[in-house]
Amino acid sequence: MDKTIKNVKKVIDDGLELIDDLQRVRQKLKNANKFTITKHIGRNFVGDAFRGYKVSMVNKSIERAQEKILKFDSEVMRLQESLANNIDLPYKLTEFDSCRSKLKDITLRINMRKKQLDVENAIKQVKTVIRRLVFLKNKLEYENEKLKELEKQS
């Protein structure tokens, strides 16, 4: 019983670290959404290279977030499988080819903002899982105390 409580506490701590990491990823995605320089560069090969760099930066950040979420998800799955099903992974942007029209540029920016929202949803889902794990930890501690009291009375 004590080992299970320790495992739950460890997973809760890992979840809190994951939230911090996901918030950093969200901030990186927010910074990647700022396209102030592309107004001056325009829709030519230089602008396409800059946008390609932004897309690859977003995809790298999402890939790191996916790895961390999967690690946390596997730890949660060891404790309770039903909790692990609550976490959705953010997915990467499609490969960038060129952005020679305003419509494609707007679509790219919208997709990048969607990725930021995906990460925010993952943060909310991880917080929900942590709340349930805290409830489970409290329940296990209560049961452990009751067992100790029964042993003393016997």
Short mmCIF file of N, CA and C in Angstrom, two decimals:
data_model
loop_
_atom_site.label_atom_id
_atom_site.label_comp_id
_atom_site.label_asym_id
_atom_site.label_seq_id
_atom_site.Cartn_x
_atom_site.Cartn_y
_atom_site.Cartn_z
N MET A 1 0.82 -1.19 0.00
CA MET A 1 0.00 0.00 0.00
C MET A 1 0.87 1.26 0.00
N ASP A 2 1.93 1.26 0.83
CA ASP A 2 2.81 2.43 0.89
C ASP A 2 3.55 2.63 -0.44
N LYS A 3 3.88 1.52 -1.09
CA LYS A 3 4.56 1.61 -2.37
C LYS A 3 3.64 2.23 -3.43
N THR A 4 2.37 1.88 -3.39
CA THR A 4 1.41 2.45 -4.33
C THR A 4 1.26 3.94 -4.11
N ILE A 5 1.22 4.35 -2.86
CA ILE A 5 1.11 5.78 -2.54
C ILE A 5 2.33 6.53 -3.04
N LYS A 6 3.51 5.93 -2.86
CA LYS A 6 4.74 6.57 -3.37
C LYS A 6 4.71 6.70 -4.88
N ASN A 7 4.23 5.67 -5.55
CA ASN A 7 4.13 5.72 -7.01
C ASN A 7 3.17 6.81 -7.46
N VAL A 8 2.05 6.93 -6.77
CA VAL A 8 1.07 7.97 -7.13
C VAL A 8 1.68 9.36 -6.91
N LYS A 9 2.39 9.54 -5.80
CA LYS A 9 3.03 10.84 -5.53
C LYS A 9 4.07 11.16 -6.61
N LYS A 10 4.82 10.14 -7.03
CA LYS A 10 5.82 10.35 -8.06
C LYS A 10 5.17 10.76 -9.38
N VAL A 11 4.07 10.11 -9.73
CA VAL A 11 3.38 10.44 -10.97
C VAL A 11 2.79 11.85 -10.89
N ILE A 12 2.29 12.23 -9.73
CA ILE A 12 1.76 13.60 -9.55
C ILE A 12 2.88 14.61 -9.75
N ASP A 13 4.04 14.35 -9.16
CA ASP A 13 5.18 15.26 -9.34
C ASP A 13 5.61 15.33 -10.81
N ASP A 14 5.63 14.19 -11.48
CA ASP A 14 5.96 14.17 -12.91
C ASP A 14 4.93 14.95 -13.72
N GLY A 15 3.68 14.86 -13.32
CA GLY A 15 2.63 15.60 -14.01
C GLY A 15 2.79 17.10 -13.84
N LEU A 16 3.18 17.53 -12.65
CA LEU A 16 3.41 18.96 -12.42
C LEU A 16 4.59 19.46 -13.25
N GLU A 17 5.63 18.63 -13.36
CA GLU A 17 6.76 18.99 -14.22
C GLU A 17 6.33 19.06 -15.68
N LEU A 18 5.46 18.13 -16.07
CA LEU A 18 4.95 18.12 -17.44
C LEU A 18 4.16 19.39 -17.74
N ILE A 19 3.38 19.84 -16.79
CA ILE A 19 2.62 21.08 -16.99
C ILE A 19 3.57 22.25 -17.21
N ASP A 20 4.64 22.32 -16.42
CA ASP A 20 5.63 23.39 -16.61
C ASP A 20 6.26 23.31 -18.00
N ASP A 21 6.60 22.10 -18.41
CA ASP A 21 7.20 21.92 -19.74
C ASP A 21 6.22 22.31 -20.85
N LEU A 22 4.97 21.91 -20.70
CA LEU A 22 3.97 22.24 -21.71
C LEU A 22 3.70 23.74 -21.77
N GLN A 23 3.78 24.41 -20.63
CA GLN A 23 3.60 25.86 -20.64
C GLN A 23 4.77 26.54 -21.37
N ARG A 24 5.98 25.99 -21.22
CA ARG A 24 7.11 26.53 -21.99
C ARG A 24 6.92 26.29 -23.48
N VAL A 25 6.42 25.13 -23.84
CA VAL A 25 6.15 24.83 -25.25
C VAL A 25 5.08 25.77 -25.78
N ARG A 26 4.05 26.01 -24.99
CA ARG A 26 2.99 26.93 -25.40
C ARG A 26 3.55 28.33 -25.66
N GLN A 27 4.47 28.76 -24.81
CA GLN A 27 5.08 30.08 -24.98
C GLN A 27 5.92 30.12 -26.25
N LYS A 28 6.64 29.03 -26.54
CA LYS A 28 7.43 28.97 -27.77
C LYS A 28 6.52 29.04 -29.00
N LEU A 29 5.39 28.35 -28.93
CA LEU A 29 4.45 28.39 -30.05
C LEU A 29 3.84 29.78 -30.20
N LYS A 30 3.60 30.41 -29.08
CA LYS A 30 3.06 31.77 -29.13
C LYS A 30 4.06 32.72 -29.79
N ASN A 31 5.34 32.56 -29.45
CA ASN A 31 6.38 33.39 -30.07
C ASN A 31 6.54 33.06 -31.55
N ALA A 32 6.33 31.80 -31.92
CA ALA A 32 6.46 31.41 -33.32
C ALA A 32 5.33 31.98 -34.16
N ASN A 33 4.20 32.28 -33.53
CA ASN A 33 3.06 32.83 -34.26
C ASN A 33 3.26 34.29 -34.66
N LYS A 34 4.25 34.94 -34.07
CA LYS A 34 4.49 36.34 -34.40
C LYS A 34 5.25 36.42 -35.72
N PHE A 35 4.64 37.01 -36.70
CA PHE A 35 5.21 37.09 -38.04
C PHE A 35 5.47 38.55 -38.41
N THR A 36 6.10 39.31 -37.57
CA THR A 36 6.28 40.73 -37.87
C THR A 36 7.25 40.95 -39.02
N ILE A 37 8.25 40.11 -39.14
CA ILE A 37 9.26 40.32 -40.18
C ILE A 37 8.75 39.93 -41.57
N THR A 38 7.77 39.03 -41.63
CA THR A 38 7.29 38.58 -42.94
C THR A 38 6.53 39.66 -43.69
N LYS A 39 6.05 40.66 -42.96
CA LYS A 39 5.40 41.79 -43.65
C LYS A 39 6.41 42.51 -44.53
N HIS A 40 7.65 42.57 -44.06
CA HIS A 40 8.69 43.26 -44.80
C HIS A 40 9.35 42.36 -45.85
N ILE A 41 9.42 41.07 -45.55
CA ILE A 41 10.06 40.14 -46.48
C ILE A 41 9.14 39.86 -47.66
N GLY A 42 7.87 39.68 -47.38
CA GLY A 42 6.91 39.42 -48.45
C GLY A 42 6.72 37.95 -48.71
N ARG A 43 6.14 37.64 -49.84
CA ARG A 43 5.82 36.27 -50.20
C ARG A 43 6.75 35.80 -51.32
N ASN A 44 8.03 35.74 -51.02
CA ASN A 44 9.01 35.26 -51.99
C ASN A 44 9.80 34.12 -51.35
N PHE A 45 10.88 33.72 -51.96
CA PHE A 45 11.61 32.57 -51.44
C PHE A 45 12.24 32.84 -50.08
N VAL A 46 12.59 34.09 -49.77
CA VAL A 46 13.14 34.42 -48.45
C VAL A 46 12.04 34.28 -47.40
N GLY A 47 10.87 34.80 -47.71
CA GLY A 47 9.74 34.66 -46.80
C GLY A 47 9.34 33.21 -46.60
N ASP A 48 9.41 32.43 -47.69
CA ASP A 48 9.11 31.01 -47.59
C ASP A 48 10.12 30.30 -46.69
N ALA A 49 11.38 30.67 -46.81
CA ALA A 49 12.41 30.06 -45.95
C ALA A 49 12.16 30.41 -44.49
N PHE A 50 11.78 31.65 -44.24
CA PHE A 50 11.50 32.08 -42.87
C PHE A 50 10.29 31.32 -42.32
N ARG A 51 9.24 31.20 -43.12
CA ARG A 51 8.05 30.47 -42.68
C ARG A 51 8.37 28.99 -42.47
N GLY A 52 9.19 28.42 -43.33
CA GLY A 52 9.62 27.03 -43.16
C GLY A 52 10.37 26.83 -41.86
N TYR A 53 11.21 27.80 -41.50
CA TYR A 53 11.92 27.75 -40.23
C TYR A 53 10.93 27.77 -39.06
N LYS A 54 9.91 28.63 -39.15
CA LYS A 54 8.91 28.72 -38.09
C LYS A 54 8.15 27.40 -37.95
N VAL A 55 7.79 26.80 -39.08
CA VAL A 55 7.06 25.53 -39.05
C VAL A 55 7.92 24.44 -38.43
N SER A 56 9.19 24.38 -38.79
CA SER A 56 10.06 23.36 -38.21
C SER A 56 10.26 23.60 -36.71
N MET A 57 10.33 24.86 -36.31
CA MET A 57 10.46 25.17 -34.89
C MET A 57 9.21 24.71 -34.13
N VAL A 58 8.03 24.96 -34.70
CA VAL A 58 6.78 24.52 -34.08
C VAL A 58 6.74 23.00 -33.99
N ASN A 59 7.13 22.32 -35.06
CA ASN A 59 7.10 20.86 -35.06
C ASN A 59 8.07 20.25 -34.06
N LYS A 60 9.24 20.85 -33.90
CA LYS A 60 10.20 20.36 -32.91
C LYS A 60 9.65 20.52 -31.50
N SER A 61 9.02 21.66 -31.24
CA SER A 61 8.44 21.89 -29.92
C SER A 61 7.31 20.90 -29.65
N ILE A 62 6.49 20.66 -30.64
CA ILE A 62 5.38 19.71 -30.46
C ILE A 62 5.91 18.30 -30.29
N GLU A 63 6.98 17.96 -31.00
CA GLU A 63 7.56 16.62 -30.85
C GLU A 63 8.08 16.40 -29.44
N ARG A 64 8.74 17.40 -28.87
CA ARG A 64 9.21 17.28 -27.48
C ARG A 64 8.04 17.13 -26.53
N ALA A 65 6.98 17.91 -26.76
CA ALA A 65 5.80 17.82 -25.91
C ALA A 65 5.16 16.43 -26.03
N GLN A 66 5.11 15.89 -27.24
CA GLN A 66 4.53 14.56 -27.44
C GLN A 66 5.31 13.50 -26.67
N GLU A 67 6.63 13.58 -26.71
CA GLU A 67 7.46 12.61 -26.00
C GLU A 67 7.20 12.67 -24.49
N LYS A 68 7.12 13.87 -23.96
CA LYS A 68 6.89 14.02 -22.52
C LYS A 68 5.49 13.57 -22.13
N ILE A 69 4.52 13.87 -22.97
CA ILE A 69 3.15 13.44 -22.67
C ILE A 69 3.04 11.92 -22.73
N LEU A 70 3.70 11.30 -23.71
CA LEU A 70 3.66 9.85 -23.81
C LEU A 70 4.32 9.18 -22.60
N LYS A 71 5.40 9.75 -22.13
CA LYS A 71 6.07 9.21 -20.94
C LYS A 71 5.15 9.31 -19.73
N PHE A 72 4.52 10.46 -19.56
CA PHE A 72 3.58 10.64 -18.44
C PHE A 72 2.39 9.70 -18.61
N ASP A 73 1.91 9.56 -19.82
CA ASP A 73 0.76 8.71 -20.09
C ASP A 73 1.06 7.25 -19.74
N SER A 74 2.27 6.80 -20.03
CA SER A 74 2.63 5.42 -19.69
C SER A 74 2.71 5.23 -18.18
N GLU A 75 3.18 6.25 -17.45
CA GLU A 75 3.24 6.15 -15.99
C GLU A 75 1.83 6.12 -15.39
N VAL A 76 0.94 6.93 -15.96
CA VAL A 76 -0.44 6.95 -15.48
C VAL A 76 -1.12 5.62 -15.80
N MET A 77 -0.79 5.05 -16.95
CA MET A 77 -1.42 3.80 -17.37
C MET A 77 -1.06 2.67 -16.41
N ARG A 78 0.12 2.72 -15.83
CA ARG A 78 0.50 1.70 -14.85
C ARG A 78 -0.39 1.78 -13.61
N LEU A 79 -0.83 2.98 -13.27
CA LEU A 79 -1.68 3.14 -12.09
C LEU A 79 -3.15 2.87 -12.42
N GLN A 80 -3.67 3.61 -13.40
CA GLN A 80 -5.07 3.47 -13.80
C GLN A 80 -5.20 3.69 -15.30
N GLU A 81 -5.68 2.68 -15.97
CA GLU A 81 -5.78 2.76 -17.42
C GLU A 81 -6.82 3.77 -17.86
N SER A 82 -7.88 3.90 -17.09
CA SER A 82 -8.96 4.82 -17.49
C SER A 82 -8.50 6.27 -17.47
N LEU A 83 -7.60 6.61 -16.59
CA LEU A 83 -7.07 7.99 -16.55
C LEU A 83 -6.18 8.29 -17.74
N ALA A 84 -5.46 7.29 -18.19
CA ALA A 84 -4.52 7.50 -19.29
C ALA A 84 -5.24 7.80 -20.60
N ASN A 85 -6.48 7.37 -20.72
CA ASN A 85 -7.23 7.61 -21.94
C ASN A 85 -7.69 9.05 -22.08
N ASN A 86 -7.57 9.84 -21.03
CA ASN A 86 -8.06 11.21 -21.04
C ASN A 86 -7.12 12.20 -21.71
N ILE A 87 -5.90 11.79 -21.99
CA ILE A 87 -4.90 12.73 -22.51
C ILE A 87 -4.77 12.56 -24.02
N ASP A 88 -4.95 13.66 -24.75
CA ASP A 88 -4.78 13.67 -26.20
C ASP A 88 -3.45 14.31 -26.54
N LEU A 89 -2.80 13.77 -27.55
CA LEU A 89 -1.53 14.33 -28.01
C LEU A 89 -1.77 15.44 -29.02
N PRO A 90 -1.02 16.54 -28.89
CA PRO A 90 -1.05 17.52 -29.99
C PRO A 90 -0.30 16.93 -31.17
N TYR A 91 -0.75 17.22 -32.37
CA TYR A 91 -0.08 16.67 -33.54
C TYR A 91 0.65 17.77 -34.30
N LYS A 92 1.59 17.36 -35.13
CA LYS A 92 2.47 18.30 -35.81
C LYS A 92 1.78 18.99 -36.98
N LEU A 93 2.37 20.10 -37.39
CA LEU A 93 1.93 20.78 -38.60
C LEU A 93 2.34 19.99 -39.83
N THR A 94 1.60 20.14 -40.90
CA THR A 94 2.00 19.50 -42.15
C THR A 94 3.23 20.21 -42.69
N GLU A 95 3.96 19.54 -43.54
CA GLU A 95 5.17 20.13 -44.12
C GLU A 95 4.83 21.39 -44.91
N PHE A 96 5.71 22.34 -44.85
CA PHE A 96 5.50 23.64 -45.50
C PHE A 96 6.11 23.61 -46.88
N ASP A 97 5.34 24.04 -47.90
CA ASP A 97 5.90 24.07 -49.26
C ASP A 97 6.16 25.51 -49.70
N SER A 98 5.14 26.31 -49.91
CA SER A 98 5.34 27.71 -50.22
C SER A 98 4.08 28.48 -49.87
N CYS A 99 4.24 29.77 -49.73
CA CYS A 99 3.15 30.61 -49.26
C CYS A 99 3.12 31.86 -50.13
N ARG A 100 2.67 31.72 -51.35
CA ARG A 100 2.73 32.84 -52.29
C ARG A 100 1.44 33.65 -52.34
N SER A 101 0.43 33.28 -51.56
CA SER A 101 -0.80 34.05 -51.54
C SER A 101 -1.17 34.39 -50.10
N LYS A 102 -1.98 35.40 -49.94
CA LYS A 102 -2.40 35.80 -48.60
C LYS A 102 -3.20 34.70 -47.93
N LEU A 103 -4.01 33.99 -48.70
CA LEU A 103 -4.84 32.93 -48.14
C LEU A 103 -3.99 31.81 -47.53
N LYS A 104 -2.93 31.40 -48.22
CA LYS A 104 -2.05 30.36 -47.68
C LYS A 104 -1.32 30.86 -46.43
N ASP A 105 -0.95 32.13 -46.45
CA ASP A 105 -0.27 32.71 -45.29
C ASP A 105 -1.21 32.73 -44.09
N ILE A 106 -2.45 33.13 -44.30
CA ILE A 106 -3.43 33.17 -43.22
C ILE A 106 -3.71 31.75 -42.71
N THR A 107 -3.81 30.80 -43.62
CA THR A 107 -4.04 29.41 -43.23
C THR A 107 -2.89 28.88 -42.38
N LEU A 108 -1.68 29.21 -42.76
CA LEU A 108 -0.51 28.77 -41.98
C LEU A 108 -0.56 29.35 -40.57
N ARG A 109 -0.87 30.62 -40.46
CA ARG A 109 -0.94 31.25 -39.14
C ARG A 109 -2.05 30.65 -38.29
N ILE A 110 -3.19 30.38 -38.92
CA ILE A 110 -4.30 29.76 -38.19
C ILE A 110 -3.91 28.38 -37.70
N ASN A 111 -3.25 27.61 -38.54
CA ASN A 111 -2.82 26.26 -38.13
C ASN A 111 -1.81 26.33 -36.99
N MET A 112 -0.94 27.32 -37.01
CA MET A 112 0.03 27.46 -35.92
C MET A 112 -0.69 27.83 -34.61
N ARG A 113 -1.70 28.65 -34.71
CA ARG A 113 -2.47 28.99 -33.50
C ARG A 113 -3.26 27.79 -32.99
N LYS A 114 -3.72 26.94 -33.92
CA LYS A 114 -4.42 25.72 -33.51
C LYS A 114 -3.50 24.81 -32.71
N LYS A 115 -2.24 24.76 -33.10
CA LYS A 115 -1.28 23.94 -32.37
C LYS A 115 -1.09 24.47 -30.95
N GLN A 116 -1.10 25.79 -30.82
CA GLN A 116 -1.00 26.39 -29.50
C GLN A 116 -2.22 25.99 -28.67
N LEU A 117 -3.39 25.99 -29.27
CA LEU A 117 -4.60 25.56 -28.56
C LEU A 117 -4.56 24.07 -28.21
N ASP A 118 -3.98 23.26 -29.09
CA ASP A 118 -3.83 21.84 -28.80
C ASP A 118 -2.97 21.63 -27.55
N VAL A 119 -1.90 22.40 -27.43
CA VAL A 119 -1.03 22.29 -26.26
C VAL A 119 -1.78 22.77 -25.01
N GLU A 120 -2.56 23.85 -25.14
CA GLU A 120 -3.35 24.33 -24.00
C GLU A 120 -4.37 23.28 -23.57
N ASN A 121 -4.98 22.59 -24.52
CA ASN A 121 -5.92 21.51 -24.17
C ASN A 121 -5.20 20.37 -23.48
N ALA A 122 -3.99 20.05 -23.92
CA ALA A 122 -3.21 19.00 -23.26
C ALA A 122 -2.89 19.40 -21.82
N ILE A 123 -2.59 20.68 -21.60
CA ILE A 123 -2.34 21.15 -20.24
C ILE A 123 -3.57 20.95 -19.37
N LYS A 124 -4.74 21.31 -19.88
CA LYS A 124 -5.99 21.13 -19.13
C LYS A 124 -6.24 19.66 -18.82
N GLN A 125 -5.97 18.79 -19.79
CA GLN A 125 -6.20 17.37 -19.58
C GLN A 125 -5.24 16.80 -18.54
N VAL A 126 -3.98 17.25 -18.57
CA VAL A 126 -3.02 16.78 -17.58
C VAL A 126 -3.42 17.27 -16.19
N LYS A 127 -3.90 18.50 -16.09
CA LYS A 127 -4.37 19.01 -14.79
C LYS A 127 -5.52 18.17 -14.27
N THR A 128 -6.43 17.77 -15.16
CA THR A 128 -7.55 16.93 -14.74
C THR A 128 -7.06 15.58 -14.23
N VAL A 129 -6.10 14.99 -14.92
CA VAL A 129 -5.54 13.71 -14.49
C VAL A 129 -4.85 13.87 -13.14
N ILE A 130 -4.14 14.97 -12.95
CA ILE A 130 -3.45 15.20 -11.67
C ILE A 130 -4.47 15.33 -10.54
N ARG A 131 -5.57 16.05 -10.80
CA ARG A 131 -6.62 16.16 -9.76
C ARG A 131 -7.15 14.79 -9.37
N ARG A 132 -7.37 13.95 -10.36
CA ARG A 132 -7.88 12.60 -10.06
C ARG A 132 -6.84 11.76 -9.34
N LEU A 133 -5.57 11.96 -9.68
CA LEU A 133 -4.51 11.24 -8.98
C LEU A 133 -4.38 11.70 -7.53
N VAL A 134 -4.57 12.99 -7.30
CA VAL A 134 -4.54 13.50 -5.92
C VAL A 134 -5.69 12.88 -5.12
N PHE A 135 -6.86 12.79 -5.75
CA PHE A 135 -7.99 12.15 -5.09
C PHE A 135 -7.68 10.69 -4.78
N LEU A 136 -7.06 9.99 -5.74
CA LEU A 136 -6.67 8.60 -5.52
C LEU A 136 -5.66 8.48 -4.40
N LYS A 137 -4.69 9.38 -4.37
CA LYS A 137 -3.67 9.36 -3.31
C LYS A 137 -4.31 9.56 -1.95
N ASN A 138 -5.21 10.53 -1.85
CA ASN A 138 -5.89 10.78 -0.57
C ASN A 138 -6.72 9.57 -0.15
N LYS A 139 -7.37 8.94 -1.10
CA LYS A 139 -8.17 7.75 -0.81
C LYS A 139 -7.28 6.62 -0.30
N LEU A 140 -6.14 6.41 -0.96
CA LEU A 140 -5.21 5.36 -0.54
C LEU A 140 -4.64 5.65 0.85
N GLU A 141 -4.31 6.90 1.12
CA GLU A 141 -3.79 7.26 2.44
C GLU A 141 -4.83 7.03 3.53
N TYR A 142 -6.07 7.36 3.22
CA TYR A 142 -7.15 7.15 4.18
C TYR A 142 -7.33 5.67 4.47
N GLU A 143 -7.34 4.86 3.41
CA GLU A 143 -7.48 3.41 3.60
C GLU A 143 -6.30 2.84 4.38
N ASN A 144 -5.10 3.36 4.12
CA ASN A 144 -3.91 2.91 4.83
C ASN A 144 -4.01 3.24 6.32
N GLU A 145 -4.50 4.44 6.64
CA GLU A 145 -4.68 4.82 8.05
C GLU A 145 -5.71 3.93 8.73
N LYS A 146 -6.79 3.63 8.04
CA LYS A 146 -7.83 2.76 8.61
C LYS A 146 -7.29 1.36 8.87
N LEU A 147 -6.46 0.85 7.95
CA LEU A 147 -5.87 -0.47 8.16
C LEU A 147 -4.95 -0.47 9.37
N LYS A 148 -4.19 0.58 9.54
CA LYS A 148 -3.28 0.67 10.69
C LYS A 148 -4.07 0.74 12.00
N GLU A 149 -5.19 1.47 11.98
CA GLU A 149 -6.03 1.54 13.19
C GLU A 149 -6.64 0.18 13.53
N LEU A 150 -7.07 -0.55 12.49
CA LEU A 150 -7.63 -1.87 12.72
C LEU A 150 -6.59 -2.84 13.27
N GLU A 151 -5.36 -2.72 12.77
CA GLU A 151 -4.29 -3.58 13.27
C GLU A 151 -3.96 -3.28 14.73
N LYS A 152 -4.03 -2.01 15.12
CA LYS A 152 -3.76 -1.64 16.51
C LYS A 152 -4.85 -2.16 17.44
N GLN A 153 -6.08 -2.15 16.96
CA GLN A 153 -7.19 -2.61 17.77
C GLN A 153 -7.20 -4.13 17.92
N SER A 154 -6.62 -4.81 16.97
CA SER A 154 -6.66 -6.28 17.02
C SER A 154 -5.69 -6.86 18.00
#
